[in-house]
Coordinates of C-alpha atoms in Angstrom, one line a residue:
X1 CA -23.2 -11.6 -22.6
X2 CA -20.1 -11.1 -24.8
X3 CA -20.0 -12.3 -28.4
X4 CA -16.9 -14.5 -28.4
X5 CA -16.1 -13.9 -32.0
X6 CA -16.1 -10.1 -31.7
X7 CA -15.5 -9.4 -28.1
X8 CA -18.6 -7.2 -28.0
X9 CA -21.1 -7.5 -25.2
X10 CA -24.4 -8.2 -26.9
X11 CA -27.2 -5.8 -26.0
X12 CA -27.8 -3.7 -22.9
X13 CA -27.3 -5.3 -19.5
X14 CA -29.5 -4.7 -16.5
X15 CA -28.0 -5.6 -13.1
X16 CA -29.7 -5.4 -9.7
X17 CA -27.4 -4.6 -6.8
X18 CA -27.3 -7.4 -4.2
X19 CA -27.2 -6.8 -0.5
X20 CA -23.5 -7.5 -0.2
X21 CA -22.6 -5.2 -3.1
X22 CA -24.1 -2.1 -1.5
X23 CA -21.7 0.7 -0.5
X24 CA -19.4 0.3 -3.5
X25 CA -18.7 3.1 -5.9
X26 CA -20.2 2.6 -9.3
X27 CA -16.8 2.9 -11.0
X28 CA -15.3 0.2 -8.8
X29 CA -18.4 -2.0 -9.4
X30 CA -18.0 -1.7 -13.2
X31 CA -14.3 -2.6 -13.1
X32 CA -15.4 -5.9 -11.5
X33 CA -18.4 -6.4 -13.7
X34 CA -16.6 -5.6 -16.9
X35 CA -13.3 -7.4 -16.4
X36 CA -10.8 -6.4 -19.0
X37 CA -12.5 -3.1 -19.9
X38 CA -9.9 -0.2 -19.8
X39 CA -10.5 2.2 -17.0
X40 CA -10.7 5.1 -19.5
X41 CA -13.6 3.3 -21.2
X42 CA -15.5 2.9 -18.0
X43 CA -15.1 6.6 -17.1
X44 CA -16.1 7.6 -20.6
X45 CA -19.4 5.7 -20.5
X46 CA -20.1 7.1 -17.1
X47 CA -19.3 10.6 -18.2
X48 CA -21.6 10.3 -21.3
X49 CA -24.5 9.0 -19.2
X50 CA -24.5 5.6 -21.0
X51 CA -24.5 3.9 -17.6
X52 CA -27.6 4.6 -15.6
X53 CA -28.7 3.8 -12.0
X54 CA -32.5 3.7 -11.5
X55 CA -32.8 5.4 -14.9
X56 CA -30.7 8.3 -13.8
X57 CA -27.2 9.6 -14.8
X58 CA -24.7 9.2 -12.0
X59 CA -21.1 10.2 -11.3
X60 CA -18.2 7.8 -10.8
X61 CA -18.2 8.3 -7.1
X62 CA -21.9 7.4 -6.7
X63 CA -22.3 4.7 -3.9
X64 CA -24.6 1.9 -4.8
X65 CA -27.4 0.8 -2.6
X66 CA -29.0 -2.7 -2.4
X67 CA -31.8 -2.9 -5.0
X68 CA -30.3 -0.3 -7.3
X69 CA -30.9 -1.2 -11.0
X70 CA -27.8 -0.6 -13.1
X71 CA -28.1 -0.2 -16.9
X72 CA -24.8 -1.1 -18.7
X73 CA -24.5 -0.3 -22.5
X74 CA -22.9 -2.7 -25.0
X75 CA -19.1 -2.7 -24.2
X76 CA -16.3 -4.0 -26.3
X77 CA -14.3 -6.4 -24.1
X78 CA -11.2 -8.5 -24.8
X79 CA -11.9 -12.0 -26.0
X80 CA -11.6 -14.7 -23.5
X81 CA -8.6 -16.3 -25.3
X82 CA -6.7 -13.0 -25.2
X83 CA -5.8 -13.2 -21.5
X84 CA -2.0 -13.1 -21.3
X85 CA -0.2 -16.0 -19.6
X86 CA 1.8 -15.0 -16.6
X87 CA 5.4 -16.3 -16.6
X88 CA 6.7 -18.6 -13.9
X89 CA 9.3 -16.0 -12.8
X90 CA 6.6 -13.4 -12.1
X91 CA 4.4 -15.9 -10.3
X92 CA 7.4 -17.0 -8.1
X93 CA 8.2 -13.4 -7.4
X94 CA 4.7 -12.5 -6.4
X95 CA 4.5 -15.5 -4.1
X96 CA 7.6 -14.2 -2.3
X97 CA 6.2 -10.7 -2.3
X98 CA 3.2 -11.6 -0.1
X99 CA 3.9 -9.8 3.2
X100 CA 0.6 -10.6 4.9
X101 CA -2.2 -13.0 4.3
X102 CA -5.3 -14.3 6.1
X103 CA -8.5 -15.8 4.8
X104 CA -9.9 -12.4 3.7
X105 CA -6.9 -10.1 3.0
X106 CA -3.6 -10.3 1.1
X107 CA -1.0 -7.5 1.1
X108 CA 1.6 -7.6 -1.6
X109 CA 5.0 -5.8 -1.9
X110 CA 4.3 -4.7 -5.5
X111 CA 7.4 -4.2 -7.6
X112 CA 8.0 -0.9 -9.5
X113 CA 7.0 -1.2 -13.1
X114 CA 4.1 -3.5 -12.7
X115 CA 0.6 -1.9 -13.2
X116 CA -2.0 -2.8 -10.7
X117 CA -4.4 -3.9 -13.5
X118 CA -4.5 -4.4 -17.2
X119 CA -6.0 -1.9 -19.6
X120 CA -5.0 1.4 -21.3
X121 CA -2.2 -0.3 -23.3
X122 CA -1.2 -2.6 -20.5
X123 CA -2.0 -6.3 -21.2
X124 CA -1.1 -7.6 -17.7
X125 CA -1.4 -6.2 -14.3
X126 CA -0.9 -7.3 -10.7
X127 CA -4.5 -8.4 -10.2
X128 CA -4.6 -10.5 -13.3
X129 CA -1.3 -12.1 -12.3
X130 CA -2.6 -12.9 -8.8
X131 CA -5.7 -14.5 -10.2
X132 CA -3.4 -16.9 -12.1
X133 CA -1.3 -17.3 -9.0
X134 CA -4.3 -18.3 -6.9
X135 CA -6.8 -19.9 -9.5
X136 CA -8.7 -21.5 -6.7
X137 CA -9.6 -18.2 -5.1
X138 CA -13.1 -17.2 -6.2
X139 CA -12.8 -13.6 -5.2
X140 CA -9.7 -11.4 -5.6
X141 CA -10.1 -7.6 -6.0
X142 CA -7.8 -4.6 -5.6
X143 CA -8.7 -2.5 -2.5
X144 CA -6.8 0.6 -3.6
X145 CA -4.2 1.5 -6.2
X146 CA -0.6 2.4 -6.6
X147 CA 1.0 4.1 -9.6
X148 CA 2.7 1.7 -12.0
X149 CA 6.2 2.9 -11.0
X150 CA 5.5 3.1 -7.3
X151 CA 6.5 0.0 -5.3
X152 CA 5.3 -1.4 -1.9
X153 CA 2.2 -2.3 0.1
X154 CA -1.0 -2.9 -1.8
X155 CA -4.1 -4.6 -0.3
X156 CA -6.0 -7.3 -2.2
X157 CA -9.4 -8.4 -0.8
X158 CA -10.2 -12.1 -0.9
X159 CA -13.8 -11.6 0.3
X160 CA -16.4 -9.0 -0.7
X161 CA -17.1 -8.3 2.9
X162 CA -13.5 -7.4 3.5
X163 CA -13.5 -5.2 0.3
X164 CA -16.5 -3.2 1.6
X165 CA -14.9 -2.9 5.1
X166 CA -11.6 -1.6 3.8
X167 CA -13.3 0.8 1.4
X168 CA -15.1 2.2 4.5
X169 CA -11.8 2.6 6.4
X170 CA -10.3 4.4 3.4
X171 CA -13.2 6.7 3.1
X172 CA -13.0 7.6 6.8
X173 CA -9.2 8.0 6.6
X174 CA -8.6 5.2 9.1
X175 CA -5.9 3.5 7.0
X176 CA -2.5 5.0 7.7
X177 CA -0.3 4.8 4.6
X178 CA 3.5 5.4 5.1
X179 CA 5.7 6.0 2.1
X180 CA 9.4 6.5 1.6
X181 CA 10.8 8.7 -1.1
X182 CA 14.3 9.8 -2.2
X183 CA 14.1 13.4 -3.2
X184 CA 16.5 15.8 -4.8
X185 CA 18.5 18.2 -2.6
X186 CA 18.8 18.8 1.1
X187 CA 15.4 18.8 2.9
X188 CA 16.0 21.3 5.6
X189 CA 13.1 20.8 8.0
X190 CA 13.1 17.6 10.2
X191 CA 9.3 17.6 10.1
X192 CA 7.2 19.4 7.5
X193 CA 3.5 19.6 6.6
X194 CA 2.6 20.5 3.1
X195 CA -1.0 21.8 2.7
X196 CA -1.5 22.6 -1.0
X197 CA -4.7 21.9 -3.1
X198 CA -4.2 19.7 -6.1
X199 CA -6.0 20.0 -9.4
X200 CA -6.1 17.2 -12.0
X201 CA -5.8 17.8 -15.7
X202 CA -4.8 16.3 -19.0
X203 CA -2.3 17.2 -21.6
X204 CA -3.3 17.3 -25.3
X205 CA -1.7 13.8 -25.6
X206 CA -4.2 12.5 -23.0
X207 CA -1.5 12.1 -20.3
X208 CA -2.8 12.8 -16.8
X209 CA -1.1 15.6 -14.9
X210 CA -1.7 17.1 -11.5
X211 CA -0.6 20.6 -10.3
X212 CA -1.0 22.8 -7.2
X213 CA -3.9 25.1 -7.8
X214 CA -6.2 27.2 -5.6
X215 CA -9.1 25.6 -7.5
X216 CA -8.0 22.1 -6.6
X217 CA -9.1 19.7 -3.9
X218 CA -7.6 20.1 -0.4
X219 CA -4.5 18.0 -0.1
X220 CA -2.3 17.4 3.0
X221 CA 0.9 15.4 3.5
X222 CA 3.2 15.1 6.5
X223 CA 6.9 14.6 5.9
X224 CA 9.8 13.5 8.1
X225 CA 13.5 13.1 7.3
X226 CA 14.9 9.6 7.5
X227 CA 18.4 10.2 6.2
X228 CA 20.3 13.0 4.4
X229 CA 22.8 12.4 1.7
X230 CA 24.7 15.7 2.1
X231 CA 23.2 18.4 -0.1
X232 CA 22.6 15.9 -2.9
X233 CA 19.5 14.0 -1.8
X234 CA 17.3 13.2 1.2
X235 CA 15.4 10.0 2.1
X236 CA 12.1 11.1 3.6
X237 CA 9.0 9.5 5.0
X238 CA 5.6 10.8 3.7
X239 CA 2.2 10.3 5.4
X240 CA -0.6 11.5 3.1
X241 CA -3.6 12.6 5.1
X242 CA -5.7 12.9 1.9
X243 CA -5.7 10.5 -1.1
X244 CA -5.2 12.6 -4.2
X245 CA -3.7 11.4 -7.5
X246 CA 0.1 11.8 -7.5
X247 CA -0.2 13.7 -4.2
X248 CA 3.3 12.9 -2.8
X249 CA 5.0 13.4 -6.1
X250 CA 3.4 16.8 -6.7
X251 CA 3.8 18.0 -3.1
X252 CA 7.6 17.2 -3.1
X253 CA 7.9 19.0 -6.4
X254 CA 6.0 22.0 -5.0
X255 CA 8.5 22.5 -2.2
X256 CA 11.5 22.2 -4.5
X257 CA 12.5 18.6 -3.9
X258 CA 11.1 16.4 -6.7
X259 CA 11.3 12.7 -6.3
X260 CA 14.3 11.2 -8.0
X261 CA 13.4 9.1 -11.0
X262 CA 10.1 10.8 -11.5
X263 CA 9.5 11.2 -15.3
X264 CA 6.5 13.5 -14.9
X265 CA 7.4 15.9 -12.1
X266 CA 11.2 15.4 -11.8
X267 CA 14.1 16.9 -13.6
X268 CA 15.4 14.8 -16.5
X269 CA 19.1 15.7 -16.1
X270 CA 19.1 14.9 -12.4
X271 CA 17.2 11.6 -13.1
X272 CA 19.8 10.6 -15.6
X273 CA 22.6 11.2 -13.1
X274 CA 20.9 9.0 -10.5
X275 CA 20.2 6.3 -13.1
X276 CA 24.0 6.0 -13.5
X277 CA 24.2 5.5 -9.7
X278 CA 21.7 2.6 -9.9
X279 CA 18.4 4.4 -9.3
X280 CA 16.6 3.3 -12.4
X281 CA 13.0 3.8 -11.2
X282 CA 10.7 6.2 -9.5
X283 CA 12.0 6.4 -5.9
X284 CA 8.7 6.2 -4.2
X285 CA 7.8 3.2 -2.0
X286 CA 4.7 2.4 0.0
X287 CA 6.6 1.2 3.0
X288 CA 3.9 0.4 5.5
X289 CA 0.1 0.2 6.2
X290 CA -1.6 0.5 9.6
X291 CA -5.2 -0.3 10.2
X292 CA -7.6 -2.3 12.4
X293 CA -9.0 -5.6 11.1
X294 CA -12.8 -6.2 11.4
X295 CA -12.4 -7.9 14.8
X296 CA -10.5 -4.8 16.1
X297 CA -7.0 -6.4 15.9
X298 CA -4.4 -3.8 15.0
X299 CA -2.5 -4.6 11.9
X300 CA 0.8 -3.1 10.7
X301 CA 2.4 -4.4 7.6
X302 CA 5.8 -3.3 6.3
X303 CA 7.4 -3.8 2.9
X304 CA 11.2 -3.5 2.3
X305 CA 12.8 -1.8 -0.6
X306 CA 14.4 -4.2 -3.1
X307 CA 18.1 -5.1 -2.4
X308 CA 19.3 -3.2 -5.5
X309 CA 17.9 0.1 -4.2
X310 CA 19.4 -0.5 -0.7
X311 CA 22.8 -1.1 -2.4
X312 CA 22.4 2.0 -4.5
X313 CA 21.6 4.1 -1.3
X314 CA 24.7 2.8 0.4
X315 CA 26.8 3.7 -2.7
X316 CA 25.2 7.2 -2.7
X317 CA 26.1 7.6 0.9
X318 CA 29.7 6.6 0.3
X319 CA 29.9 8.9 -2.7
X320 CA 28.7 11.9 -0.7
X321 CA 31.0 11.1 2.3
X322 CA 34.0 10.8 -0.1
X323 CA 33.1 14.2 -1.7
X324 CA 32.8 15.8 1.7
X325 CA 36.2 14.5 2.8
X326 CA 37.7 15.8 -0.4
X327 CA 36.3 19.3 0.1
X328 CA 37.4 19.3 3.8
X329 CA 40.9 18.2 2.7
X330 CA 41.1 20.9 0.1
X331 CA 40.2 23.6 2.6
X332 CA 43.0 22.7 5.1

């Protein structure tokens, strides 16, 4: 238990994995068991071997089995009274952002700028807000993650059985994720496959960075052109076949077309130009998800871009067309 005056979990905990908890990765299990603990802390105690399963050190990707005995060291957790209150405007926005819901699954069109969960300097995330939006819902857990600045479809499980089912689909690459991205320059090929291994690393500041490297993990993304904006930019569709960190952002940078508004892998001067045109965010959007529900019913969920971005795209198109007409006229 946690000491309410200090926020420190008192003593070592031992937890036996129940039948319906089997199949989960240990890192995902700990995020649920240690609500409020920063992700960095969870990975640190795993790396140091402070968390044990059946008295053995394990890696974050270890999959739990029913009957496993988990040892959890004392962890400093936020005090219960520290939970931030979600504003009415955000709650109303999230209610409108529900694009699919049944008794076991919810899909949200997450806005850019909202982290999926609190921790690591972020007090409030999507999952914490949803728990306040649906206080009667006993179980609400993230199925997967999106970067804070990426918008679009994200799945939330309302039952543990659905969480396990969807994790299995994701492991077996049976969830088709479709993204849209506005990238710098003219993307020449109508269809293009990028097959480039990705290696994760950290800067001295602790910031996570990913790069194409022969020592990295195999990474594959299929791209297709949706609309060109002259030579200035291209709206593309991306279908990642693997699920690496920052995969689409690094693959587009690798082929010379970084995503507009990307502070990590983009070009600052170009990003500033597009900010002035109304593109004030990372232009990466999880546009659709395709999968089969447990009963075999196909499900395709789509999430639209926010109206401000649609308006900015139309303004960009008019700007490019005007520039083309000007150049054509000057050449007559």
